Amino acid sequence: MTRAIIAFAAWLLCISSLTAVERVRGGLTLHEVTGQVDLKELGKDVTRLSLGQMPITTMGLIECEARSGSSAFFTASNRTAIYFRGSGSFAVERFEQVMPQLADWNADTVEASQSWMIVNFRGGDLIVDNRNMLESSQFLVETPIGRLATKGSLWQMRILFERRSQIFDFTITCAEGRVRFTDLQGQQYTLHTGQRLGGVGSRMTPSIEVGENTKRSLEQMQRYQHLASQYSAATNNLTQYLGHLQVIEQTARRTSALPLADRLNSARRPIVIEYAKEPEPVTPFRGEVKPPSAYQADLF
């Protein structure tokens, strides 16, 4: 009887701890921009940013576009850092995390709670530092030429697209940790520390090779390291994000949990169906054909 009571009490404790977990949409802080950078928060208008507006903290679902030579440096409430340089764009399509507790955040340098993040990277130069992610967290990057799954790594990717020839030129460099890239044919490539993968060709069948780091990628990484060091104190301040963490309602969480799990665990690319507006009514047109001439009638 005593064992049954103890087991029941443990079960109640487990249930209460699970129900106490609150899932929220994460927050992002933009610390620095150079050049022309446009930022659009979900459901809001595009904002042209300037250096004097920094820092800006927003809800984590954003779209960012940068002109050639322009750049932006972000940090997130899951201790991930993003350095982006144009020309090109990227978007954070999903950013969820268990509500971080201030005591846990201050007690360690790793993220204080589990998180899930999906980034859509379309073009330009992107550096992501998620070395402080928990093992149970997930970070996924969708690109026009494939998908990246990263965890506990520092990496960068560059995508160039030639519209006239429809050719992609891309490189993926792993500075620390491990990066897994899956192309549109389902072929997987795993990069470890110091490895670089490059590809050129159409989005479905690019020619892929392994090479050494380029001078450009090393310069971009040095720039990121400088920014990360410059804003280290600000990025370790949880209070800047708290006002932008939005609680996810239980009903919304249930409907979004399964698609997220399926998307992360499957090698197949998702199919998104968007409904188009009803077409405008048109006036029926009746065409009339002239009778064939005597010459044409003889042909038949």
XYZ file of C-alpha atoms in Angstrom:
300
model
C 0.000 0.000 0.000
C 2.820 2.361 0.898
C 4.549 1.701 -2.435
C 1.324 2.426 -4.299
C 0.935 5.747 -2.488
C 4.543 6.692 -3.263
C 4.118 5.771 -6.929
C 0.869 7.761 -7.146
C 2.516 10.787 -5.538
C 5.430 10.592 -7.983
C 2.981 10.393 -10.870
C 1.134 13.479 -9.625
C 4.429 15.345 -9.292
C 5.377 14.416 -12.856
C 2.001 15.525 -14.213
C 2.142 18.833 -12.355
C 5.634 19.544 -13.693
C 4.527 18.825 -17.251
C 1.487 21.044 -17.029
C 3.604 23.810 -15.501
C 5.768 23.930 -18.644
C 4.742 26.913 -20.763
C 5.689 27.104 -24.417
C 6.278 30.521 -25.950
C 7.346 32.053 -29.239
C 10.927 33.229 -28.872
C 12.356 36.707 -29.269
C 15.138 38.239 -31.354
C 17.338 41.271 -30.742
C 18.953 43.134 -33.627
C 22.150 44.680 -32.276
C 23.809 46.196 -35.345
C 23.164 46.913 -39.022
C 25.296 48.284 -41.826
C 23.976 49.563 -45.135
C 20.370 48.980 -46.265
C 18.553 46.346 -44.220
C 14.774 45.810 -44.216
C 13.101 44.005 -41.318
C 9.526 42.761 -41.293
C 7.910 41.321 -38.194
C 5.075 38.845 -38.748
C 1.868 40.750 -39.502
C 3.561 44.153 -39.692
C 4.970 46.456 -42.373
C 8.551 46.435 -43.593
C 10.904 48.742 -41.657
C 14.068 50.235 -43.183
C 16.632 50.105 -40.395
C 19.467 52.452 -39.527
C 22.299 52.242 -37.010
C 20.737 54.809 -34.692
C 17.704 52.588 -34.034
C 19.718 49.777 -32.439
C 19.144 47.671 -30.466
C 15.681 46.453 -31.514
C 13.975 43.463 -29.886
C 11.042 41.808 -31.651
C 9.006 38.657 -31.664
C 11.064 35.852 -33.207
C 9.079 35.437 -36.453
C 10.693 37.892 -38.871
C 11.815 38.415 -42.452
C 15.095 40.188 -43.134
C 16.412 41.452 -46.468
C 19.790 43.088 -47.008
C 21.264 44.806 -50.042
C 24.703 43.940 -51.357
C 27.345 44.810 -48.774
C 24.748 45.355 -46.014
C 24.642 43.221 -42.863
C 22.727 42.548 -39.641
C 23.662 40.856 -36.358
C 20.940 39.133 -34.296
C 20.812 37.178 -31.057
C 17.885 35.042 -29.890
C 16.269 34.090 -26.608
C 17.608 30.532 -26.999
C 21.220 31.870 -27.009
C 21.580 31.483 -30.783
C 23.396 34.206 -32.759
C 22.820 35.028 -36.450
C 25.017 37.188 -38.661
C 23.533 37.921 -42.085
C 25.060 39.740 -45.043
C 23.423 40.547 -48.387
C 22.472 40.615 -51.030
C 19.676 38.232 -50.160
C 17.145 37.427 -47.487
C 16.222 35.012 -44.742
C 13.191 34.461 -42.528
C 12.564 32.841 -39.170
C 9.445 30.803 -39.891
C 9.143 29.026 -36.542
C 10.677 29.840 -33.178
C 9.241 28.103 -30.144
C 10.775 27.378 -26.783
C 9.867 26.354 -23.280
C 9.593 29.518 -21.206
C 13.122 30.122 -19.832
C 13.503 30.791 -16.117
C 15.758 33.648 -15.081
C 17.560 31.580 -12.440
C 18.365 28.819 -14.946
C 19.455 31.382 -17.549
C 21.892 33.091 -15.161
C 23.240 29.797 -13.824
C 24.803 28.655 -17.107
C 25.926 29.819 -20.555
C 23.843 27.245 -22.454
C 20.199 27.843 -23.292
C 17.911 27.575 -20.305
C 15.138 25.534 -21.957
C 14.379 23.407 -25.005
C 13.726 25.247 -28.270
C 12.630 24.586 -31.858
C 13.689 26.876 -34.704
C 13.154 26.819 -38.494
C 14.918 29.351 -40.733
C 14.244 29.878 -44.437
C 17.455 31.112 -46.088
C 17.062 32.337 -49.690
C 20.358 34.002 -50.553
C 23.365 35.948 -49.285
C 25.805 35.041 -46.491
C 24.517 33.503 -43.266
C 26.491 32.622 -40.126
C 24.702 30.784 -37.314
C 26.163 30.072 -33.887
C 24.067 27.581 -31.933
C 26.883 26.046 -29.903
C 24.903 26.842 -26.747
C 21.854 24.816 -27.761
C 20.631 21.933 -25.631
C 20.958 18.433 -27.061
C 17.162 18.130 -27.063
C 16.662 21.352 -29.055
C 16.244 21.422 -32.836
C 17.467 23.883 -35.475
C 16.518 23.478 -39.136
C 17.402 25.614 -42.160
C 15.423 25.393 -45.407
C 17.152 26.608 -48.596
C 16.316 26.470 -52.324
C 18.861 23.670 -52.786
C 18.270 21.564 -49.676
C 17.963 21.415 -45.911
C 20.478 21.828 -43.090
C 20.153 20.328 -39.633
C 22.565 21.773 -37.084
C 23.058 21.419 -33.362
C 25.840 22.660 -31.124
C 27.786 24.123 -34.039
C 29.181 27.293 -35.583
C 28.731 27.328 -39.351
C 28.190 29.555 -42.350
C 26.520 29.289 -45.735
C 26.586 31.394 -48.856
C 24.000 31.196 -51.669
C 24.286 33.016 -54.990
C 21.653 32.690 -57.702
C 22.026 33.658 -61.353
C 18.519 34.430 -62.583
C 19.385 34.350 -66.279
C 20.939 30.883 -66.211
C 18.965 29.604 -63.183
C 22.232 28.397 -61.646
C 22.949 28.220 -57.906
C 26.427 28.683 -56.453
C 26.605 27.787 -52.759
C 29.093 26.887 -50.046
C 28.650 25.456 -46.527
C 31.467 25.738 -43.997
C 31.535 24.125 -40.556
C 33.808 26.067 -38.207
C 32.956 23.998 -35.140
C 30.665 21.059 -34.408
C 28.704 19.179 -37.066
C 26.354 20.191 -39.901
C 24.175 17.802 -41.904
C 23.068 18.892 -45.387
C 20.394 17.033 -47.376
C 19.925 17.994 -51.024
C 16.645 17.827 -52.944
C 17.430 14.304 -54.134
C 17.658 13.094 -50.524
C 21.464 12.691 -50.560
C 23.004 13.550 -47.170
C 26.381 15.178 -46.502
C 27.845 15.564 -43.005
C 30.415 18.287 -42.350
C 32.648 18.303 -39.285
C 34.928 21.004 -37.881
C 37.035 22.644 -40.603
C 35.223 21.054 -43.547
C 33.664 22.932 -46.453
C 31.171 21.821 -49.093
C 30.580 23.677 -52.353
C 28.066 23.225 -55.119
C 27.239 24.732 -58.519
C 24.353 23.936 -60.847
C 20.592 23.667 -60.966
C 18.667 23.380 -57.734
C 17.836 19.703 -58.320
C 21.183 18.405 -59.596
C 24.095 20.627 -58.504
C 27.679 19.461 -58.839
C 29.036 19.129 -55.273
C 32.648 19.024 -54.136
C 34.620 19.328 -50.880
C 37.293 21.993 -50.525
C 39.139 24.318 -48.177
C 37.931 27.536 -46.590
C 38.104 30.601 -48.785
C 39.561 33.924 -47.736
C 36.106 35.481 -47.964
C 34.545 32.962 -45.559
C 37.399 33.455 -43.083
C 36.909 37.219 -43.181
C 33.170 36.856 -42.602
C 33.783 34.554 -39.649
C 36.257 37.012 -38.136
C 33.643 39.738 -38.497
C 31.103 37.576 -36.684
C 33.549 36.790 -33.878
C 34.158 40.511 -33.401
C 30.424 41.260 -33.166
C 29.794 38.331 -30.802
C 32.509 39.595 -28.502
C 31.334 43.209 -28.736
C 27.747 42.382 -27.747
C 28.409 39.461 -25.401
C 27.088 41.342 -22.346
C 23.846 42.296 -24.108
C 23.221 38.822 -25.494
C 23.436 37.301 -22.004
C 20.646 39.525 -20.682
C 17.367 37.585 -20.635
C 15.278 40.582 -19.560
C 15.560 42.180 -23.009
C 13.568 39.278 -24.511
C 10.930 38.733 -21.818
C 8.539 41.413 -23.057
C 8.456 39.810 -26.535
C 7.953 36.146 -25.606
C 4.401 35.293 -26.641
C 2.603 32.444 -24.937
C 1.328 29.827 -27.390
C -2.249 28.816 -26.668
C -2.853 25.149 -25.939
C -5.079 24.664 -28.998
C -2.534 26.263 -31.322
C 0.218 24.174 -29.781
C -1.637 20.922 -30.478
C -2.251 21.759 -34.114
C 1.341 22.867 -34.732
C 3.163 20.141 -32.819
C 2.550 17.286 -35.240
C 3.530 19.114 -38.451
C 6.726 20.297 -36.766
C 7.671 16.786 -35.661
C 6.882 15.327 -39.064
C 8.875 18.025 -40.801
C 11.948 17.551 -38.635
C 11.964 13.750 -38.705
C 11.270 13.301 -42.405
C 13.772 13.640 -45.234
C 11.008 14.684 -47.624
C 10.441 18.355 -48.312
C 7.066 19.705 -47.126
C 4.361 20.653 -49.602
C 2.619 23.923 -48.814
C -0.750 24.564 -50.455
C -2.011 28.116 -50.513
C -5.552 29.005 -51.535
C -5.927 31.481 -54.371
C -8.673 34.074 -54.589
C -11.745 33.383 -56.707
C -11.189 34.610 -60.272
C -13.123 37.606 -61.518
C -16.252 36.693 -63.552
C -15.743 36.891 -67.303
C -18.132 37.496 -70.182
C -18.585 34.379 -72.352
C -17.185 34.838 -75.866
C -18.748 33.177 -78.882
C -16.564 32.924 -81.933
C -17.818 32.519 -85.499
C -15.888 30.759 -88.257
C -16.393 31.688 -91.900
C -17.491 28.911 -94.258
C -14.623 27.489 -96.349
C -14.033 28.884 -99.783
C -14.536 26.777 -102.890
C -10.796 26.106 -103.023
C -10.688 25.062 -99.349
C -13.773 22.854 -99.736
C -11.996 20.946 -102.544
C -9.099 20.175 -100.198
C -11.418 18.295 -97.843
